[in-house]
XYZ file of C-alpha atoms in Angstrom:
738
model
C 95.290 82.180 138.453
C 99.109 81.396 138.672
C 98.412 77.859 140.133
C 95.886 76.926 137.576
C 97.900 78.182 134.706
C 101.162 76.646 136.384
C 99.513 72.837 135.677
C 97.930 74.266 132.417
C 101.182 74.391 131.293
C 103.003 71.455 132.711
C 99.813 69.660 131.198
C 100.232 71.102 127.789
C 104.371 70.371 128.043
C 103.367 66.459 129.228
C 100.542 65.689 126.746
C 102.081 67.758 123.934
C 100.437 64.984 121.231
C 97.058 65.836 122.382
C 97.164 69.478 122.878
C 99.114 70.027 119.315
C 96.608 67.733 117.848
C 93.661 69.784 119.050
C 95.287 72.879 117.660
C 95.822 71.375 113.999
C 92.467 69.837 114.086
C 90.901 73.409 114.874
C 92.725 74.783 112.167
C 92.117 72.107 109.504
C 88.143 72.753 110.245
C 88.383 76.538 110.261
C 90.021 76.300 106.791
C 87.319 73.947 105.436
C 84.727 75.959 106.715
C 86.881 78.886 104.737
C 87.322 77.259 101.477
C 83.466 76.044 101.192
C 82.439 79.700 102.155
C 81.176 82.300 99.437
C 83.998 85.715 99.265
C 83.745 88.181 101.842
C 82.411 91.655 100.303
C 81.864 95.218 101.440
C 79.674 94.478 104.696
C 76.649 96.441 104.514
C 77.362 100.283 105.605
C 74.529 101.437 108.183
C 74.376 103.667 110.925
C 71.526 103.154 112.833
C 69.798 106.264 114.721
C 70.921 108.762 111.887
C 68.975 110.785 109.689
C 71.064 109.812 106.632
C 70.306 106.069 107.146
C 66.304 106.883 108.307
C 66.289 108.235 104.946
C 67.907 105.266 103.245
C 65.479 102.824 104.851
C 62.628 104.974 104.048
C 64.038 104.734 100.104
C 63.824 101.167 100.234
C 60.647 101.091 101.805
C 59.022 103.805 99.229
C 60.918 103.040 95.918
C 60.919 98.792 95.829
C 63.366 97.933 93.111
C 65.109 100.834 92.823
C 68.453 99.040 94.063
C 69.185 101.777 96.578
C 71.846 99.922 97.860
C 73.372 99.046 94.280
C 76.565 99.349 93.148
C 76.963 102.602 90.879
C 79.299 103.452 87.967
C 80.124 107.147 86.125
C 81.695 106.871 83.096
C 83.134 110.328 82.358
C 84.043 111.394 78.786
C 86.098 114.266 77.605
C 86.363 115.706 74.158
C 89.801 115.853 72.565
C 91.177 119.428 72.527
C 88.746 122.252 69.864
C 85.883 119.431 70.120
C 82.270 119.213 71.993
C 80.634 116.702 73.358
C 77.768 117.854 71.304
C 79.962 117.216 67.730
C 77.850 114.492 66.050
C 81.157 111.834 66.081
C 81.570 112.107 70.047
C 77.414 111.737 70.436
C 77.590 108.322 68.593
C 80.460 107.159 70.195
C 78.880 107.661 73.695
C 75.557 106.240 72.701
C 77.392 103.098 71.583
C 78.810 103.039 75.011
C 75.387 103.655 76.696
C 73.845 100.637 74.393
C 76.940 98.402 75.037
C 76.745 99.003 79.060
C 72.662 98.935 78.958
C 73.017 95.085 77.866
C 74.924 94.112 80.953
C 73.551 90.939 82.937
C 73.305 92.591 86.128
C 72.469 96.388 85.075
C 69.529 97.950 85.965
C 69.335 101.349 84.412
C 71.959 103.281 82.197
C 71.511 107.349 81.930
C 72.364 108.954 78.548
C 73.896 111.960 79.105
C 71.975 113.604 76.266
C 68.580 113.093 77.778
C 69.594 113.524 81.575
C 71.732 116.511 81.807
C 74.724 115.021 81.728
C 76.966 117.284 79.551
C 78.664 120.338 81.091
C 78.340 123.717 80.096
C 81.064 124.356 77.923
C 80.275 121.099 76.406
C 83.655 119.267 77.003
C 82.726 116.803 79.661
C 79.674 114.512 79.877
C 78.841 111.308 81.811
C 76.944 108.376 81.648
C 75.068 106.738 85.034
C 75.227 102.988 85.517
C 73.277 101.515 88.453
C 73.261 97.918 89.269
C 71.177 95.653 91.224
C 73.754 94.518 93.540
C 76.612 96.039 95.785
C 79.882 96.870 94.503
C 81.672 93.680 96.055
C 79.156 91.431 94.782
C 79.417 92.398 91.368
C 80.335 89.566 88.764
C 83.800 90.167 87.568
C 82.176 89.424 83.983
C 80.109 92.761 84.726
C 83.425 94.674 85.857
C 85.178 93.724 82.517
C 82.283 94.468 80.763
C 82.336 98.154 81.896
C 85.927 98.414 80.986
C 85.667 97.085 78.003
C 83.111 99.593 76.987
C 84.892 102.543 78.445
C 88.239 101.025 76.372
C 85.820 100.950 73.209
C 84.900 104.804 73.724
C 88.621 105.562 73.876
C 89.461 103.971 70.594
C 87.215 106.637 68.919
C 89.324 109.268 70.345
C 87.566 110.108 73.608
C 89.073 110.368 77.094
C 87.119 108.467 79.193
C 87.422 107.522 83.257
C 84.977 105.470 85.512
C 84.400 106.848 88.800
C 81.882 104.946 91.795
C 81.900 101.637 93.650
C 81.735 99.446 91.088
C 85.059 99.037 90.468
C 85.909 98.872 94.041
C 88.106 95.295 94.762
C 88.913 93.488 97.625
C 92.087 95.728 99.055
C 95.349 93.967 98.886
C 98.329 94.601 101.511
C 101.020 94.033 99.495
C 104.552 92.272 99.752
C 105.413 94.618 102.732
C 103.487 92.440 105.171
C 105.739 89.877 104.364
C 108.996 92.153 105.210
C 107.198 93.042 108.544
C 107.046 89.110 109.103
C 110.780 88.681 107.998
C 112.065 91.355 110.154
C 110.041 89.994 113.290
C 111.846 86.739 112.461
C 115.198 88.635 112.779
C 114.476 90.336 116.048
C 113.288 87.064 117.628
C 116.425 85.098 116.480
C 118.470 87.959 117.886
C 116.487 87.820 121.033
C 116.163 84.623 121.649
C 119.364 83.147 120.621
C 118.498 80.212 118.358
C 116.839 79.911 115.008
C 114.430 76.925 116.411
C 113.193 79.018 119.755
C 112.787 82.281 117.352
C 110.688 79.808 114.864
C 108.271 78.986 117.721
C 106.602 82.426 118.493
C 106.167 82.867 114.468
C 104.831 79.093 114.362
C 102.227 79.470 116.762
C 101.315 83.111 115.842
C 100.520 82.085 112.206
C 98.434 79.130 113.518
C 96.551 81.499 115.440
C 96.174 84.025 112.779
C 95.327 81.163 110.525
C 92.499 79.888 112.773
C 91.100 83.437 113.476
C 91.145 84.689 109.533
C 89.570 81.297 108.295
C 86.827 81.492 110.651
C 85.837 84.930 109.751
C 86.248 84.119 106.266
C 84.194 80.704 107.036
C 81.384 83.170 108.672
C 81.497 86.433 106.349
C 78.789 85.592 104.336
C 76.408 85.048 107.330
C 77.629 87.553 109.476
C 77.655 90.255 106.702
C 81.647 90.802 107.339
C 83.232 93.227 105.205
C 86.295 92.250 103.221
C 88.933 94.308 105.905
C 87.563 92.434 108.960
C 90.008 89.969 108.125
C 92.874 91.856 107.298
C 92.498 93.936 110.608
C 92.187 91.013 112.635
C 95.260 89.154 110.930
C 97.184 92.760 111.591
C 96.486 92.718 115.238
C 95.961 88.890 116.059
C 99.948 88.460 114.473
C 101.272 91.117 116.439
C 100.058 90.081 119.835
C 100.544 86.478 118.677
C 103.829 86.774 118.274
C 104.588 88.636 121.387
C 102.397 86.403 123.681
C 104.225 83.753 122.889
C 107.922 85.723 123.140
C 107.110 86.448 126.476
C 106.157 82.609 127.740
C 109.106 81.653 125.692
C 111.480 84.170 127.237
C 110.445 83.163 130.801
C 110.995 79.596 129.823
C 114.235 79.893 128.661
C 115.063 82.239 132.326
C 113.563 79.242 134.322
C 115.897 76.950 132.643
C 118.474 79.152 133.258
C 117.770 78.826 136.998
C 118.434 75.271 136.782
C 114.616 73.676 136.440
C 113.547 70.749 134.799
C 111.944 71.565 131.343
C 108.271 70.275 132.586
C 108.610 72.341 135.501
C 109.982 75.566 133.342
C 107.195 75.351 131.262
C 104.648 75.220 134.162
C 106.515 78.184 135.659
C 107.054 80.066 132.393
C 102.900 79.975 131.946
C 102.067 80.139 135.694
C 103.925 83.790 135.436
C 104.190 85.437 132.048
C 100.877 83.338 131.188
C 99.178 85.545 133.783
C 100.595 88.350 132.442
C 99.626 87.148 128.991
C 95.952 86.415 130.570
C 95.903 90.153 131.847
C 97.062 91.822 128.667
C 94.702 89.971 126.576
C 92.100 91.195 128.489
C 92.698 94.500 128.174
C 92.901 94.214 124.506
C 89.694 92.260 124.116
C 87.821 95.044 126.489
C 89.136 97.751 124.073
C 88.039 95.931 120.839
C 85.021 94.743 122.191
C 84.185 98.150 123.503
C 83.899 99.414 119.871
C 80.583 98.466 119.849
C 79.258 101.063 122.061
C 79.478 103.090 118.807
C 76.530 101.402 117.613
C 78.156 101.458 114.102
C 77.901 97.438 112.992
C 80.717 97.438 110.527
C 82.620 98.668 113.245
C 81.296 96.755 116.035
C 82.081 93.382 113.737
C 85.532 94.613 113.122
C 86.332 94.877 117.153
C 84.503 91.382 117.862
C 86.361 89.596 115.197
C 89.861 90.759 116.130
C 89.237 90.497 119.686
C 88.341 86.996 118.797
C 91.485 86.606 117.017
C 93.281 87.882 120.225
C 91.833 85.270 122.600
C 92.981 82.876 120.272
C 96.398 84.073 120.558
C 96.082 84.115 124.420
C 95.144 80.218 124.169
C 97.520 79.186 122.045
C 100.416 81.008 124.174
C 98.883 79.079 127.235
C 98.523 75.442 125.469
C 100.598 74.968 122.498
C 103.467 76.975 122.915
C 104.338 74.522 126.159
C 103.535 71.957 123.769
C 106.003 72.705 120.807
C 108.863 73.744 123.529
C 107.916 69.825 124.743
C 108.604 68.734 121.377
C 112.139 71.144 120.960
C 113.107 69.364 123.976
C 117.041 70.570 124.651
C 117.477 72.332 121.277
C 115.937 75.044 123.055
C 118.473 76.598 125.253
C 118.363 78.437 128.538
C 118.582 82.162 128.875
C 122.055 83.489 128.272
C 123.155 80.329 125.997
C 123.047 80.661 122.212
C 123.635 77.929 119.553
C 126.715 77.131 117.938
C 125.564 78.879 114.691
C 124.745 82.308 116.333
C 127.889 82.201 118.274
C 127.249 79.919 121.179
C 130.430 78.784 123.334
C 131.630 81.813 124.074
C 133.143 82.899 127.567
C 130.954 83.173 130.032
C 132.569 86.345 131.851
C 130.620 88.401 129.709
C 127.169 87.015 131.552
C 127.969 89.026 134.779
C 127.980 92.285 132.701
C 124.767 94.329 133.192
C 122.701 94.066 130.278
C 121.282 97.214 128.230
C 117.817 97.173 130.351
C 119.940 97.172 133.754
C 122.171 100.228 132.203
C 119.162 102.303 131.045
C 117.171 101.655 134.446
C 119.944 102.820 136.435
C 120.403 105.753 134.329
C 116.513 106.350 134.651
C 116.078 105.814 138.630
C 119.381 108.337 138.915
C 117.706 111.364 136.882
C 114.015 110.603 137.220
C 112.610 114.077 136.686
C 114.969 114.669 134.043
C 113.618 111.801 132.133
C 110.068 112.240 132.683
C 109.975 116.110 131.500
C 111.616 115.076 128.173
C 109.602 112.185 127.695
C 106.277 114.384 128.149
C 107.665 117.419 126.401
C 108.730 115.336 123.390
C 105.298 113.789 123.219
C 103.620 116.662 123.492
C 105.182 118.058 120.390
C 104.370 114.905 118.568
C 100.633 115.673 119.528
C 100.433 119.224 118.443
C 99.368 118.482 114.799
C 96.580 116.668 116.378
C 94.905 119.997 117.149
C 94.120 120.340 113.316
C 92.768 116.993 113.057
C 90.016 116.822 110.062
C 87.624 114.012 109.823
C 86.098 112.421 106.800
C 85.508 108.955 105.173
C 87.445 108.452 102.065
C 85.688 108.938 98.566
C 87.283 108.945 95.041
C 88.878 112.226 95.986
C 91.326 110.381 98.339
C 92.375 108.084 95.466
C 95.742 108.006 94.056
C 95.788 110.212 90.982
C 96.932 106.924 89.048
C 93.514 105.450 89.614
C 90.529 105.631 86.792
C 88.222 106.749 89.483
C 90.518 109.646 90.718
C 90.870 110.792 87.351
C 87.392 110.664 86.941
C 86.525 112.264 90.286
C 88.868 115.117 88.524
C 87.090 115.253 85.345
C 83.583 115.774 87.015
C 85.129 118.494 89.352
C 86.335 120.149 85.937
C 83.206 120.163 83.961
C 80.695 120.546 86.426
C 82.261 121.834 89.837
C 83.325 119.908 92.810
C 79.916 119.749 94.491
C 78.840 117.354 91.892
C 81.192 114.403 93.297
C 79.097 114.727 96.193
C 75.681 114.974 95.161
C 72.896 115.229 98.403
C 69.730 113.378 98.098
C 66.487 114.718 99.897
C 63.816 112.537 100.758
C 60.393 114.126 101.503
C 57.868 112.124 102.987
C 54.600 113.545 102.675
C 52.349 111.126 103.333
C 49.250 111.944 104.968
C 49.887 115.312 103.426
C 47.067 116.863 101.878
C 48.687 118.065 98.788
C 51.816 116.210 98.455
C 53.015 118.156 95.313
C 52.442 121.599 96.940
C 55.156 120.048 99.817
C 57.564 118.744 97.230
C 57.650 121.845 95.684
C 58.088 124.169 98.796
C 60.805 121.708 99.842
C 62.791 122.498 96.598
C 62.255 126.359 96.517
C 63.578 126.419 100.276
C 66.614 124.266 99.464
C 67.285 126.326 96.244
C 67.384 129.607 98.643
C 70.226 128.130 100.875
C 73.681 129.031 100.276
C 76.350 127.007 98.693
C 73.751 125.620 96.443
C 74.756 124.954 92.727
C 71.199 123.009 91.431
C 68.255 121.335 92.567
C 66.431 119.212 90.412
C 62.871 118.608 90.290
C 61.205 116.272 92.747
C 61.095 112.905 91.528
C 57.838 111.531 93.382
C 56.943 107.445 93.318
C 54.527 105.856 92.014
C 52.017 106.310 95.307
C 52.908 110.097 94.527
C 53.554 110.470 98.243
C 57.351 110.605 98.732
C 59.890 112.146 96.151
C 63.580 112.647 95.857
C 65.198 115.800 95.390
C 68.837 115.813 94.148
C 70.981 118.718 95.460
C 74.568 119.624 94.266
C 76.618 121.740 96.509
C 79.078 124.414 95.383
C 82.178 122.749 97.455
C 83.827 119.531 97.323
C 81.834 116.225 99.286
C 84.536 116.798 102.209
C 84.675 120.444 102.949
C 82.880 122.482 105.899
C 80.804 124.412 103.426
C 79.180 121.228 102.311
C 78.537 119.712 105.948
C 77.093 123.270 106.694
C 74.651 123.082 103.624
C 73.212 119.694 105.111
C 72.613 121.157 108.294
C 71.154 123.780 106.798
C 68.980 121.763 104.393
C 67.874 119.543 107.744
C 66.811 123.134 109.555
C 64.688 124.012 106.698
C 63.027 120.710 106.676
C 62.206 121.125 110.524
C 60.374 124.184 109.179
C 58.604 122.352 106.702
C 57.583 119.963 109.081
C 56.413 122.199 111.341
C 54.052 123.633 108.673
C 52.924 120.781 106.782
C 53.474 117.844 108.973
C 55.740 116.107 106.268
C 59.294 114.970 107.146
C 62.437 116.002 105.013
C 65.476 114.122 105.528
C 68.902 114.333 103.970
C 71.044 111.123 102.691
C 73.580 110.102 100.067
C 77.169 108.996 100.287
C 77.822 112.690 101.979
C 75.411 112.794 104.297
C 76.102 109.629 105.447
C 79.690 110.533 105.854
C 78.993 113.549 107.770
C 76.313 111.639 109.939
C 79.392 108.704 110.908
C 81.888 111.157 111.272
C 79.380 113.089 113.721
C 78.389 109.805 115.503
C 82.122 108.684 116.143
C 82.604 112.346 117.470
C 79.976 111.770 120.116
C 80.999 108.549 121.299
C 84.894 108.820 121.464
C 84.180 110.018 125.518
C 81.597 107.504 126.079
C 83.980 104.849 124.849
C 87.215 106.245 126.598
C 85.291 106.309 130.094
C 83.827 102.845 129.679
C 87.601 101.236 128.213
C 89.747 102.997 130.322
C 87.366 102.559 133.505
C 87.275 98.833 132.500
C 90.769 98.433 132.137
C 91.674 100.782 135.043
C 89.932 98.561 137.368
C 91.120 95.426 136.263
C 94.738 96.775 136.053
C 94.040 97.569 140.112
C 93.454 93.888 140.384
C 96.631 92.912 138.769
C 99.199 95.300 140.486
C 97.342 96.295 143.833
C 97.969 99.469 143.270
C 96.140 102.682 142.461
C 98.680 105.054 141.355
C 100.094 102.448 138.862
C 96.803 101.972 136.543
C 96.545 105.790 136.848
C 99.839 106.383 135.874
C 99.163 103.777 132.684
C 95.971 105.665 131.513
C 97.785 108.654 131.400
C 100.563 107.832 129.521
C 98.444 105.664 127.191
C 96.685 109.196 126.610
C 100.230 110.682 125.694
C 101.232 108.256 123.543
C 97.797 108.217 121.414
C 97.935 111.669 120.920
C 101.026 111.794 119.838
C 100.287 109.169 117.558
C 97.329 110.785 116.087
C 99.547 114.189 115.574
C 101.585 111.843 113.663
C 99.108 110.667 111.443
C 98.072 114.053 110.929
C 101.430 115.210 109.860
C 101.987 112.556 107.302
C 98.330 111.812 105.855
C 96.787 115.461 106.359
C 99.186 117.639 106.298
C 101.597 115.610 103.554
C 104.763 115.772 105.845
C 106.747 112.293 104.535
C 104.243 111.505 102.491
C 106.172 110.500 99.766
C 107.976 108.241 101.990
C 104.593 106.632 103.512
C 103.306 106.159 99.708
C 100.646 108.843 100.449
C 99.931 110.014 97.174
C 97.022 112.125 98.088
C 96.546 114.310 101.216
C 93.039 115.012 102.918
C 90.835 114.516 106.029
C 91.898 112.025 108.321
C 89.189 108.714 108.269
C 86.471 109.349 110.503
C 86.729 106.056 112.469
C 90.512 106.436 113.063
C 90.847 108.351 116.159
C 88.396 105.774 118.237
C 89.708 102.459 116.223
C 93.171 103.674 117.222
C 92.123 104.659 120.773
C 90.428 100.933 121.481
C 93.742 98.986 119.638
C 96.406 100.894 120.975
C 94.890 101.186 124.692
C 95.104 97.670 124.731
C 98.507 97.130 123.063
C 99.831 99.937 125.593
C 98.401 97.787 128.424
C 100.380 94.986 127.071
C 103.907 96.698 127.736
C 102.306 97.968 130.872
C 101.807 94.807 131.997
C 104.647 92.815 131.232
C 107.031 95.226 132.270
C 105.582 96.197 135.663
C 104.574 92.977 136.752
C 108.078 91.792 136.184
C 109.102 95.241 138.855
C 106.240 94.366 141.055
C 107.883 90.355 141.284
C 110.750 91.920 142.326
C 109.360 94.315 145.021
C 107.141 91.879 146.370
C 110.271 89.580 147.300
C 112.052 92.489 149.507
C 113.853 94.916 146.953
C 113.799 98.696 147.265
C 111.286 100.623 144.908
C 114.202 101.785 142.796
C 116.334 98.447 142.782
C 113.164 96.794 141.741
C 112.743 99.036 139.198
C 116.323 97.820 137.860
C 115.397 94.402 138.466
C 112.530 94.349 136.518
C 114.479 96.073 133.627
C 117.135 93.621 133.268
C 114.885 90.547 133.082
C 111.952 92.215 130.874
C 113.417 95.418 128.991
C 115.270 93.080 126.338
C 112.137 91.114 125.744
C 109.728 94.281 125.865
C 111.773 95.827 123.746
C 112.192 92.785 120.686
C 108.033 92.598 120.989
C 107.676 96.196 120.238
C 109.646 95.852 117.469
C 108.060 92.920 116.185
C 104.518 94.542 116.555
C 105.985 98.014 114.627
C 107.300 95.701 112.096
C 103.710 93.437 111.708
C 101.869 97.021 111.454
C 103.959 98.525 109.405
C 103.745 96.106 106.797
C 100.141 96.780 106.215
C 101.237 100.540 105.035
C 101.587 99.021 101.656
C 97.955 97.895 101.640
C 96.101 99.372 98.288
C 93.333 99.910 100.565
C 93.659 103.758 102.530
C 91.789 102.883 105.720
C 94.483 99.652 106.576
C 97.351 101.701 104.842
C 96.541 104.535 107.479
C 95.319 102.231 110.490
C 98.631 100.482 110.043
C 100.599 103.875 110.092
C 98.902 104.833 113.052
C 99.283 101.461 115.243
C 103.207 101.352 114.324
C 103.667 105.114 115.634
C 101.558 104.402 118.443
C 103.395 101.336 119.155
C 107.097 103.196 119.081
C 105.953 105.872 121.162
C 104.444 104.010 123.898
C 106.895 101.230 124.314
C 110.007 103.415 123.797
C 108.539 106.671 125.433
C 106.112 106.009 127.747
C 106.710 102.601 128.911
C 110.441 102.731 128.474
C 111.252 106.040 129.557
C 108.048 107.701 131.660
C 107.141 104.707 133.609
C 110.775 103.990 135.401
C 110.999 107.743 135.786
C 107.359 108.026 137.564
C 107.905 104.705 139.647
C 111.316 106.119 140.648
C 109.816 109.522 142.136
C 106.816 107.926 143.636
C 109.074 104.832 145.324
C 107.203 102.774 147.733
C 103.830 104.863 147.399
C 103.446 103.453 143.958
C 102.223 100.303 145.410
C 100.027 101.987 147.779
C 96.446 100.629 148.224
C 93.831 101.298 150.857
C 93.536 98.572 153.454
C 89.596 97.693 152.913
C 90.289 97.637 149.042
C 93.136 95.344 149.542
C 90.789 92.925 151.586
C 88.154 93.086 148.893
C 90.302 92.664 145.953
C 90.733 89.081 144.587
C 93.978 87.885 144.529
C 94.928 86.950 140.887
C 98.670 85.895 142.087
C 100.174 87.084 138.708
C 103.849 87.372 140.360
C 103.294 83.535 141.030
C 103.865 83.782 144.723
C 101.874 80.685 145.029
C 104.397 78.501 142.768
C 106.745 78.377 145.807
C 104.907 75.812 147.305
C 104.510 73.703 143.988
C 108.165 73.864 143.152
C 108.715 71.783 145.965
C 106.505 69.216 145.090
C 107.709 69.101 141.281
C 111.212 68.901 142.926
C 110.221 65.822 144.923
C 108.258 64.305 141.963
C 111.099 64.663 139.802
C 113.456 62.730 142.594
C 111.128 60.517 142.352
C 111.719 59.996 138.684
C 115.223 59.758 138.818
C 114.809 56.930 141.437
C 112.398 54.749 139.389
C 114.857 54.997 136.375
C 117.738 54.081 138.630
């Protein structure tokens, strides 16, 4: 592989006009497709194989035209102090609002509070339900504005009016913090590479890669039903790895220049060595992201594949566009150790022989490996403690900031009707083929009323055929509570008894039941996913490092860092520690997909640092250095760059903490803290400590396996022969010029 990539690097350097034109054309093509594509909406949320989804599909089939997936809004009214919603003036204001909303172009139904039981027992709160014919993200802006205008008109009459539901759902915004993250990355690149131009190259190429990836996702969003958050997450991961991969190649290029190599040769060797590490690091990220498909939740699968595609583009750009732009930069990109005059170039060179920070740190670790190992493991273990209190759920209006109308509507409904009113359960009774469907509907309603934690059971509402009915059930507790989850299981158990006696099927659905089923499905998939992803990456790393213990150590270190990161997420978003600093206005359960998503992404990123760092260590070991000295040598050449890459990735991920979307905000924080733990504790401390303790045994591999495994030559040993050929070619060129 190293030989192929070496040739690719030299070709890209030499044919830079062709390579640059190809990537610019690809960016323009993707941009044109994105410009002409309809805006991305919310991906249709389905969870195949669950009862809630089966019930939802049955509703679509048996209740045609009911717009089961249409947007909904609850317009909540509260009377002024000392008044009731049943007062004539307040009733007139509500009736005017209902009439105004009923005339909406996309509205299918508006329920009147005074006809549908929408007034609280104390008479202070009432609500009107609005149903639309299209999902929330597909609503015309005029429909949203009409909804807001109707609420504002009602406020003019003296009522408190708030709007809940998904009709006001908007495409999440990432905020200005994302720009700050890129700014921090630029500063780190300048410090690391010692040149404004060299620092600009990784940023430029990463932006090109993310632009191609995000534009492609946008262009295909409508066709492939990609959600609005898909492009945000793809840009988050693509930008981070794109900068890092380019940084590693540029750094190796400067190191090769410092060895006295001609620029085209340096580009070839940089791609042949660092590029090999980029390929395998990128593969681990792609495996982790594509592996999300084992969960069998289409939305998560699409997010993973889209992000994996962006990572693949970042790898290809690092291998081709980076050497091409290095060719354009020419002598303005200086050898390692040299800085531009603007950044202090021209200083005395006697400092060049002084051991750098990476050398000094690695020397310290190999002298005290056991102490460093214990300190790192105990520290991460302490950070992981809160993960034991992890509570999972999916965000609803109750997790919105108190400044939003959705959250205020949620609180008003809880105040007037009880906390369970915000999470009604929909029980679907399929009595098709039953001798007496009405008796079955009545039996189902009676048995549900007898269960604990039930506040109200509405009469069965059959379809036109009379063979299927829906029963609305109001729990006693809030949607995200354990009591509501127990109630869902109790209803399903009662439904199983009804089926045994009558043959009718009783299914529970609704947003609350969907959330419960999603959490359960994700929990069930976590272990198989870990086995698949870690197993495949373990095999890949055995091929890369030709060792059993090094990949094993990498996997165990990853588990430590991801558990510590989950602990930090629980402490901030569930317990409320540092919530003000992180912009968390409301604590609550952790998003259900957070653990499995973090496992996938963090594992891929953790293996990035493992590959880049340990490849340099193994390269020194292969060239004859003793194990402890190889660790120091590897850190001398790679610690600075890996540290810079980690800081850049942390800065990019942290930028997404400013998003308006709670899911993106939480993922941004989780990934940032996971990279912090993994890069600076696991890879920079635990890895060298373990390698120092293992010594030569770290590189042990059974002979039969050594013969069976392909030699991918990540260290670039095969490039020695090409170096001699290249040097001879350079001499011939000089003779021709003479």
